[in-house]
Amino acid sequence: MSLLEVKDLGIAFGGLRAVGNFHINIEPNDLIGLIGPNGAGKTTIFNLLTGVYLPTEGEIILTNENIVGKAPYQIVQKGIARTFQNIRLFKELSVIDNVKIAFHHKMNYPILSGIFRFPSYWKEEKQIDKKARQLLDLFQMEHLANTTAKNLPYGQQRKLEIARALATDPKLLLLDEPAAGMNPQETKELMETIHFIRHQFNIAILLIEHDMNLVMGICEKIVVVDYGMIIAAGTPDEIKTNPKVIGAYLGE
Amino acid sequence: MKQSIQYLINIFSIIILYILLFFLIQTGILSSYYSGILILIGINIILATSLNLATGFLGQLALGHAGFMAIGAYASAIFTMHFNVSSTIGFIVSLLLGGIISGIFGIIIGIPALRLKGDYLAIITLGFGEIIRIIITNLELTGGAKGLTGITRLTNFHITFWITVVVVTLLYTFVHSRHGRAVLAIRENEIAAEAVGVPTTYYKIFAFALAAFFAGVGGGLYAHHIRTLMPTTFRFIYSVEILVIVVLGGMGSFTGSILAAIVLTILPEALRDLADYRMLIYSIALILMMIFRPEGFLGTRELSLSKLFLNHKVKKEGGKTQ
């Protein structure tokens, strides 16, 4: 059974059909790359999958349930987490608070219990503090727990955003250009991090990336879109030699 | 362990402050004029900290706080007048009632208003604040434009002091729970908050309604202190005055709001001798503040008594060993 099954997904903004006939099958623990020229509709596809945009057609089935029409926060609770192309951290908050916020829907104590600090407040807060620190430790960031997020170096901010997405306990992680703005050394570390996440957390990853070394290096399957339509799909070697892909990137 | 020491220090300081003020009032060193100012300070602290929840912590610029205060003031005053309340418990019930009605209006207004952001939200909340005032002006129940007179004097220093303590404590513990973190996340980045599973609409409306609830409680205290309610008191300029306290103290700092409420309540009174010049000085003080310290007294930091004490102790001990 597929983890995620997308059929005939499409969205039109007025007369502009940004995405059409998009389909993909993601199995648990897949690592798939989504590539295409600028403006091809890759981030729009992410926004459709995470509920930011309501598709005008098609179905998104996550483990046998159609999630079309659900709010973004509900889709997160069902198991799809994402990062953003331009980093969106809670900048003025500490690193650990960034992670703790992502545990929000896993916590249960009600508002009154929080205000009057009943035992459930202390118990859950203690648990979450431990869990958040463990997660940061996996990313070698535990020592930065009390640093304000905006003061982290760029590469660490990217890493924190991934850690925060993982805190929501996803089955599928969507990474939107994780290597954007990174130098070759940082990109190399990122590739290792992605490998590590996939095995440590046993999740599927779908990533948008322009860095071909990264995409070809780690993805088992690649989907290429242009003008909102899939023009090719297959293994990295098939994609490299596909004339349509070369045409889309370099012109005929 | 450390947490309980902090609690002890805070509780102890509050009790000391209470005893001190109680003693000064009892012996007549602080005249009734001064205890009146103390009550106003308490009311302004309640209004400013509650507005800070909506503006500083949730990050939504709201300009209708005086409207919510008016709802609470009229509701609790009508309640005590109708039932001839003279006991403290009855008064507290009336304050809660005022708060709840104000909170309900907070929800009703929040649902459409919080779809907007920034200056648009400011304008729409300003509009709602004015609508509330105009409705009050035209209702018979509220005494219309003549105002509501003959309210029993039920607010005193003691009740104001303890209600202020309770309000600030509840706001503080709310912000430091998982729900408060969700509210902060919305301020920092709404899209990211939604993307990590925070139901943003729910928390925006909840925080807004909670702010309205406490504004209503503050209004109830105000009504039973001044004893005459005029719709013109709750004009939008009053909302702006509360906002000035919040901005001056630091958006996102409760202790900042407390400090600023104290300073901005005393300053106009202290400058009373200068008559015509006092509003000028007040305004210049604000302008200078915004130029040299735009983040307010404390920014988003909180002043911590326990840190003050504990750091001092550490320094002392450090000195001994050397």
XYZ file of C-alpha atoms in Angstrom:
574
model
C 0.000 0.000 0.000
C 1.306 3.415 -0.903
C 1.904 6.000 1.760
C 0.789 8.827 -0.475
C -1.157 8.520 -3.692
C -1.803 11.652 -5.721
C -4.148 11.421 -8.708
C -4.819 14.039 -11.398
C -3.948 16.886 -9.067
C -4.355 20.342 -10.538
C -4.924 23.971 -9.644
C -5.826 26.970 -11.732
C -5.356 30.578 -10.578
C -7.972 32.326 -12.686
C -7.042 31.434 -16.245
C -3.558 30.219 -15.351
C -3.260 26.488 -14.862
C -0.272 26.326 -12.524
C -0.355 22.563 -12.046
C -2.238 19.929 -14.009
C -2.525 16.151 -14.085
C 0.064 15.765 -11.387
C 0.336 12.242 -10.082
C 2.791 10.499 -7.836
C 2.992 7.404 -5.659
C 5.175 7.522 -2.595
C 5.976 4.340 -0.677
C 7.058 4.421 2.970
C 10.753 5.304 3.210
C 11.029 6.495 -0.411
C 13.419 9.297 -1.259
C 12.134 11.163 -4.284
C 13.351 14.336 -5.965
C 11.081 16.863 -7.606
C 12.923 19.031 -10.105
C 12.111 21.452 -12.867
C 13.016 24.915 -14.155
C 12.090 28.030 -12.163
C 8.369 28.678 -12.156
C 7.529 25.109 -13.145
C 5.103 24.720 -10.238
C 7.171 22.692 -7.770
C 6.426 24.793 -4.683
C 2.781 25.008 -5.787
C 2.675 21.212 -5.659
C 4.038 21.360 -2.097
C 1.419 23.937 -1.177
C -1.286 21.665 -2.589
C -0.021 18.648 -0.677
C 0.136 20.575 2.616
C -3.279 22.209 2.257
C -2.093 25.788 1.757
C -3.886 25.827 -1.602
C -7.129 24.012 -2.319
C -6.733 22.023 -5.544
C -9.276 22.653 -8.275
C -9.127 18.995 -9.281
C -7.714 15.666 -8.184
C -7.200 13.618 -5.056
C -4.473 13.393 -2.431
C -4.735 10.106 -0.563
C -2.588 9.674 2.519
C -2.812 6.118 3.857
C -6.312 5.505 2.456
C -7.716 8.896 3.440
C -8.417 11.757 1.065
C -6.914 14.864 2.670
C -8.099 17.390 0.099
C -9.886 20.265 1.833
C -8.200 19.747 5.198
C -6.502 22.731 6.851
C -2.681 22.782 6.883
C -2.501 22.103 10.629
C -4.768 19.068 10.249
C -2.616 17.679 7.452
C 0.440 18.060 9.703
C -1.355 16.008 12.338
C -2.063 13.343 9.716
C 1.630 13.056 8.973
C 2.927 15.426 6.288
C 5.509 17.950 7.473
C 7.423 20.469 5.409
C 10.184 23.041 5.356
C 10.176 26.245 3.364
C 12.242 27.585 0.484
C 12.922 30.789 2.409
C 13.542 29.710 5.997
C 10.562 30.299 8.268
C 11.746 29.872 11.830
C 10.240 31.457 14.923
C 13.137 33.895 14.835
C 12.836 35.647 18.181
C 12.285 32.416 20.119
C 14.921 30.050 21.430
C 15.996 26.986 19.467
C 14.308 24.648 21.937
C 11.037 26.612 21.859
C 11.038 26.299 18.068
C 11.060 22.537 18.484
C 8.623 22.489 21.408
C 6.003 24.364 19.380
C 6.103 21.564 16.823
C 5.250 19.078 19.598
C 2.093 21.096 20.286
C -0.412 18.659 18.793
C 1.214 15.730 20.560
C 0.537 17.335 23.935
C -2.772 17.050 25.730
C -3.074 19.261 28.772
C -5.936 21.755 28.414
C -5.717 25.544 28.699
C -6.890 25.651 32.328
C -4.303 23.105 33.324
C -1.671 25.331 31.692
C -2.898 28.488 33.404
C -3.205 26.957 36.878
C -0.199 24.664 36.426
C -1.888 21.407 37.367
C 0.257 18.242 37.611
C -0.444 17.363 33.961
C 1.259 20.628 32.980
C 4.460 19.783 34.849
C 4.484 16.175 33.658
C 3.986 16.950 29.976
C 6.279 19.956 29.939
C 9.039 17.843 31.466
C 8.509 15.074 28.898
C 8.488 17.524 26.008
C 11.630 19.259 27.246
C 13.390 15.897 27.275
C 12.077 14.902 23.844
C 13.013 18.270 22.332
C 16.539 18.003 23.735
C 16.915 14.460 22.426
C 15.854 15.596 18.976
C 18.276 18.525 19.032
C 20.978 16.154 20.213
C 20.472 13.987 17.104
C 21.293 17.082 15.059
C 24.249 18.054 17.290
C 22.388 21.193 18.338
C 21.616 20.443 21.975
C 24.241 22.924 23.197
C 22.428 25.663 21.229
C 19.051 24.992 22.901
C 18.788 28.434 24.510
C 20.181 30.415 21.576
C 17.741 32.725 19.817
C 16.948 31.126 16.462
C 17.824 34.198 14.376
C 21.382 34.164 15.741
C 22.183 30.730 14.324
C 24.399 30.449 11.244
C 22.518 29.825 8.004
C 23.264 26.110 7.741
C 22.145 25.550 11.336
C 18.918 27.445 10.680
C 18.156 25.058 7.822
C 18.920 22.147 10.103
C 16.698 23.529 12.853
C 13.837 23.902 10.398
C 14.209 20.235 9.455
C 14.396 19.229 13.132
C 11.260 21.241 13.835
C 9.413 19.519 10.971
C 10.517 16.132 12.328
C 9.187 17.013 15.777
C 5.667 16.825 14.358
C 6.326 13.084 13.866
C 5.645 12.931 10.099
C 5.371 9.932 7.811
C 6.318 12.073 4.846
C 8.706 15.014 4.928
C 8.644 17.638 2.189
C 11.863 19.625 1.821
C 11.630 22.762 -0.322
C 15.111 23.545 -1.680
C 17.001 22.533 1.454
C 20.365 23.337 -0.127
C 19.440 26.831 -1.348
C 22.170 29.293 -0.439
C 24.522 26.638 0.924
C 28.185 26.277 0.006
C 29.468 22.902 -1.291
C 30.665 21.844 2.167
C 27.270 22.610 3.745
C 25.497 20.824 0.887
C 27.586 17.746 1.517
C 26.667 17.799 5.194
C 23.021 18.268 4.233
C 23.136 15.147 2.054
C 24.418 13.195 5.020
C 21.707 14.694 7.233
C 18.983 13.666 4.758
C 20.324 10.111 4.620
C 20.495 10.032 8.381
C 16.928 11.312 8.838
C 15.530 8.794 6.417
C 17.015 5.853 8.282
C 16.751 7.185 11.810
C 13.108 8.234 11.535
C 12.088 5.699 8.893
C 10.105 8.229 6.864
C 9.589 9.047 3.214
C 11.128 12.243 1.844
C 10.096 14.296 -1.158
C 12.462 17.117 -1.951
C 12.604 20.024 -4.358
C 16.149 20.955 -5.293
C 18.101 22.800 -7.943
C 21.463 21.390 -6.886
C 21.827 18.495 -9.318
C 24.720 16.924 -7.430
C 22.456 16.582 -4.428
C 19.428 15.341 -6.339
C 21.334 12.851 -8.485
C 23.421 11.805 -5.506
C 20.704 10.810 -3.073
C 17.325 10.408 -4.792
C 16.256 6.998 -6.034
C 13.523 8.379 -8.167
C 13.138 11.775 -9.787
C 10.048 13.511 -11.118
C 10.560 16.392 -13.527
C 7.906 19.052 -14.009
C 7.720 21.924 -16.452
C 4.818 24.336 -16.962
C 2.926 22.474 -14.237
C 3.017 19.097 -16.014
C 5.142 16.033 -15.420
C 7.510 15.684 -18.372
C 9.556 12.775 -17.069
C 9.906 10.391 -14.155
C 12.428 7.696 -13.407
C 15.812 6.868 -11.919
C 18.556 9.522 -11.938
C 20.275 7.823 -14.878
C 17.107 7.764 -16.948
C 16.453 11.427 -16.171
C 19.981 12.499 -17.102
C 19.621 11.124 -20.598
C 15.972 12.024 -21.173
C 15.807 14.408 -24.173
C 12.670 16.155 -22.837
C 14.429 17.045 -19.582
C 17.487 18.317 -21.378
C 15.177 20.326 -23.616
C 13.366 21.879 -20.662
C 16.581 22.893 -18.929
C 18.738 23.900 -21.869
C 16.193 24.727 -24.566
C 15.761 22.696 -27.750
C 13.571 23.036 43.124
C 14.671 26.260 41.499
C 11.112 26.825 40.337
C 9.732 26.693 43.875
C 12.363 29.167 45.099
C 11.270 31.540 42.336
C 7.647 31.141 43.381
C 8.540 31.821 47.005
C 10.508 34.949 46.151
C 7.685 36.304 43.998
C 4.942 35.540 46.515
C 7.049 36.985 49.312
C 7.755 40.217 47.385
C 4.087 40.675 46.530
C 3.058 40.239 50.163
C 5.756 42.660 51.355
C 4.604 45.234 48.800
C 1.002 44.762 49.900
C 1.826 45.125 53.597
C 3.922 48.203 52.884
C 1.190 49.933 50.894
C -1.459 48.792 53.370
C 0.569 50.273 56.230
C 1.143 53.572 54.397
C -2.568 53.941 53.644
C -3.676 52.849 57.099
C -1.430 55.352 58.880
C -2.562 58.106 56.552
C 0.908 58.725 55.085
C -0.671 58.053 51.680
C -3.824 60.147 51.525
C -6.976 59.023 49.748
C -5.766 60.971 46.715
C -2.712 58.729 46.508
C -4.643 55.529 47.146
C -6.911 56.615 44.287
C -3.847 56.816 42.055
C -2.790 53.365 43.255
C -6.185 52.017 42.163
C -5.814 53.658 38.750
C -2.351 52.150 38.428
C -3.825 48.715 39.132
C -6.572 49.185 36.551
C -4.078 50.425 33.964
C -1.822 47.429 34.656
C -4.751 45.075 34.013
C -5.661 46.872 30.782
C -2.083 47.119 29.535
C -1.057 43.528 30.288
C -4.223 42.182 28.684
C -3.719 44.321 25.580
C -0.119 43.159 25.542
C -1.370 39.595 25.149
C -3.162 40.555 21.930
C -0.624 43.039 20.609
C 2.743 42.006 22.030
C 2.415 38.243 22.288
C -0.097 37.423 19.570
C 1.250 40.245 17.403
C -2.120 41.642 16.324
C -2.419 45.415 16.491
C -5.787 45.989 18.189
C -7.193 49.475 18.816
C -10.533 48.626 20.405
C -9.470 47.853 23.946
C -11.456 50.715 25.467
C -14.552 49.214 23.839
C -14.084 45.926 25.691
C -13.350 47.834 28.867
C -16.622 49.741 28.390
C -18.601 46.510 27.997
C -17.148 45.140 31.231
C -17.649 48.445 33.052
C -21.303 48.835 32.091
C -22.147 45.149 32.535
C -20.737 44.904 36.053
C -22.134 48.320 37.082
C -25.638 47.440 35.858
C -25.369 44.113 37.687
C -24.385 45.653 41.045
C -27.003 48.420 40.717
C -29.773 46.026 39.776
C -29.105 43.570 42.567
C -27.968 46.160 45.127
C -24.681 44.368 45.588
C -22.610 45.608 48.504
C -20.481 42.584 49.428
C -17.034 41.846 48.104
C -18.093 38.432 46.798
C -21.003 39.976 44.898
C -18.588 42.535 43.468
C -16.219 39.827 42.299
C -19.146 38.018 40.660
C -20.042 41.249 38.863
C -16.436 41.659 37.677
C -16.411 38.095 36.329
C -19.736 38.720 34.630
C -18.377 41.898 33.029
C -15.303 39.956 31.925
C -17.328 37.097 30.455
C -19.668 39.387 28.489
C -16.672 41.318 27.230
C -14.956 38.035 26.312
C -18.015 36.898 24.364
C -17.894 40.162 22.413
C -14.186 39.489 21.923
C -15.076 36.207 20.210
C -17.867 37.762 18.121
C -15.619 40.596 16.959
C -12.495 38.448 16.739
C -13.898 35.926 14.276
C -14.306 38.391 11.390
C -11.631 40.900 12.487
C -8.756 38.448 12.903
C -8.953 37.469 9.247
C -7.162 40.751 8.684
C -3.671 41.743 9.761
C -1.630 44.794 10.712
C -3.088 48.204 9.903
C -6.286 46.682 8.503
C -6.912 44.925 11.811
C -6.125 48.163 13.666
C -8.755 50.019 11.646
C -11.420 47.329 11.990
C -10.905 47.012 15.780
C -11.013 50.796 16.037
C -14.311 50.673 14.175
C -15.733 48.006 16.482
C -14.630 49.981 19.546
C -16.523 53.017 18.264
C -19.592 50.921 17.434
C -19.683 49.605 20.998
C -19.453 53.148 22.357
C -22.207 54.443 20.073
C -24.496 51.546 20.967
C -23.941 52.335 24.653
C -24.725 56.002 23.989
C -28.058 55.047 22.456
C -29.251 52.360 24.864
C -31.632 53.198 27.680
C -30.250 50.416 29.845
C -26.851 52.121 29.965
C -28.177 55.582 30.723
C -27.502 56.847 27.196
C -25.421 59.953 26.647
C -26.185 61.223 30.154
C -24.164 58.359 31.504
C -24.715 55.872 34.279
C -24.618 57.460 37.717
C -25.026 56.319 41.303
C -22.783 53.257 41.079
C -21.834 51.987 44.535
C -18.224 52.490 45.484
C -16.996 48.920 45.741
C -13.481 49.236 44.365
C -10.853 49.769 47.004
C -7.103 49.451 47.136
C -7.097 45.905 48.552
C -9.353 44.324 45.975
C -7.639 46.162 43.108
C -4.235 45.033 44.321
C -5.140 41.362 44.533
C -7.119 41.264 41.299
C -4.185 42.880 39.516
C -1.855 40.243 40.967
C -4.187 37.433 39.882
C -4.671 38.829 36.353
C -0.958 39.301 35.736
C -0.173 35.846 37.143
C -2.783 34.140 34.971
C -1.602 35.968 31.859
C 1.983 35.012 32.645
C 1.250 31.327 33.211
C -0.903 31.236 30.069
C 1.934 32.579 27.930
C 4.345 30.040 29.422
C 2.185 27.007 28.655
C 1.984 25.059 25.387
C -0.970 27.256 24.428
C 1.062 30.391 25.032
C 3.867 28.987 22.899
C 1.327 28.487 20.106
C 0.336 32.158 20.477
C 3.991 33.244 20.273
C 4.503 31.051 17.211
C 1.661 32.901 15.464
C 3.374 36.223 16.179
C 6.713 34.956 14.893
C 5.464 33.327 11.707
C 1.867 32.433 11.105
C 2.514 30.241 8.067
C 5.185 28.247 9.880
C 2.954 27.907 12.956
C 0.207 26.391 10.821
C 2.806 24.165 9.129
C 3.880 22.603 12.433
C 0.338 21.793 13.494
C -0.868 24.866 15.404
C -4.542 25.670 14.725
C -3.833 29.368 14.243
C -7.397 30.662 13.900
C -8.422 29.034 17.192
C -5.517 30.481 19.133
C -5.859 33.939 17.600
C -9.486 34.151 18.630
C -8.819 32.609 22.039
C -6.011 35.041 22.889
C -8.056 37.969 21.609
C -11.076 36.917 23.702
C -8.891 36.382 26.777
C -7.522 39.908 26.360
C -11.109 41.197 26.062
C -12.102 39.234 29.183
C -9.429 40.886 31.329
C -10.180 44.297 29.813
C -13.768 43.732 30.974
C -12.584 42.946 34.498
C -10.490 46.122 34.460
C -13.533 48.039 33.267
C -15.603 46.689 36.172
C -13.016 47.902 38.648
C -12.961 51.270 36.924
C -16.770 51.620 37.045
C -16.918 51.016 40.798
C -14.025 53.376 41.403
C -15.163 56.392 39.357
C -18.869 55.644 40.062
C -20.104 57.521 36.999
C -19.799 56.023 33.538
C -19.895 58.285 30.506
C -19.732 56.828 26.974
C -17.261 59.559 26.033
C -14.706 58.141 28.494
C -14.282 55.116 26.250
C -13.405 56.971 23.083
C -10.743 55.494 20.868
C -8.154 57.862 22.339
C -8.389 55.782 25.512
C -7.507 52.652 23.504
C -4.525 54.548 22.158
C -3.450 55.520 25.671
C -3.450 51.843 26.706
C -1.537 50.977 23.554
C 1.030 53.655 24.428
C 1.596 51.940 27.794
C 2.130 48.604 26.035
C 4.518 50.011 23.447
C 6.448 52.018 26.016
C 6.843 49.035 28.332
C 7.815 46.697 25.536
C 5.598 44.595 23.304
C 5.858 41.083 24.639
C 6.866 41.932 28.207
C 4.322 41.863 31.042
C 6.735 43.394 33.541
C 7.416 46.122 30.977
C 3.693 46.880 30.808
C 3.535 47.024 34.605
C 6.448 49.475 34.792
C 5.034 51.631 32.004
C 1.548 51.622 33.556
C 3.023 52.876 36.824
C 5.122 55.572 35.135
C 2.412 56.746 32.742
C -0.243 56.918 35.469
C 1.963 58.855 37.874
C 3.615 61.155 35.311
C 0.525 63.177 34.327
C -0.404 63.488 38.024
C 3.088 64.485 39.092
C 3.206 67.143 36.388
C -0.133 68.583 37.456
C 1.576 71.668 38.937
C 2.913 72.561 35.519
C -0.674 72.802 34.295
C -0.573 73.707 30.611
C 2.807 72.183 29.972
C 2.151 68.728 31.358
C 0.730 67.161 28.208
C 3.599 68.726 26.268
C 6.173 67.138 28.580
C 4.312 63.834 28.465
C 4.363 63.873 24.663
C 8.019 64.842 24.429
C 8.892 62.033 26.861
C 7.122 59.565 24.557
C 8.825 60.896 21.419
C 12.270 60.752 23.020
C 11.569 57.228 24.200
C 10.614 56.072 20.728
C 13.716 57.646 19.202
C 16.233 56.302 21.703
C 14.593 53.067 22.789
C 12.036 52.017 20.182
C 11.609 48.519 21.672
C 10.275 50.028 24.921
C 11.619 49.699 28.464
C 12.165 45.964 28.374
C 11.650 44.821 24.768
C 10.444 41.233 24.971
C 12.385 40.458 28.165
C 10.788 40.024 31.563
C 12.114 41.516 34.750
C 12.654 38.693 37.200
C 12.840 39.326 40.918
C 14.260 35.888 41.609
C 17.004 36.390 39.040
C 17.806 39.712 40.662
C 18.060 38.127 44.096
C 19.818 34.949 42.999
C 22.389 36.780 40.864
C 23.101 39.081 43.753
C 23.634 36.082 46.008
C 25.951 34.427 43.492
C 28.004 37.613 43.240
C 28.241 37.834 47.005
C 29.336 34.227 47.321
C 31.841 34.755 44.522
C 33.240 37.685 46.465
C 33.654 35.597 49.595
C 35.696 32.890 47.951
C 38.130 35.332 46.415
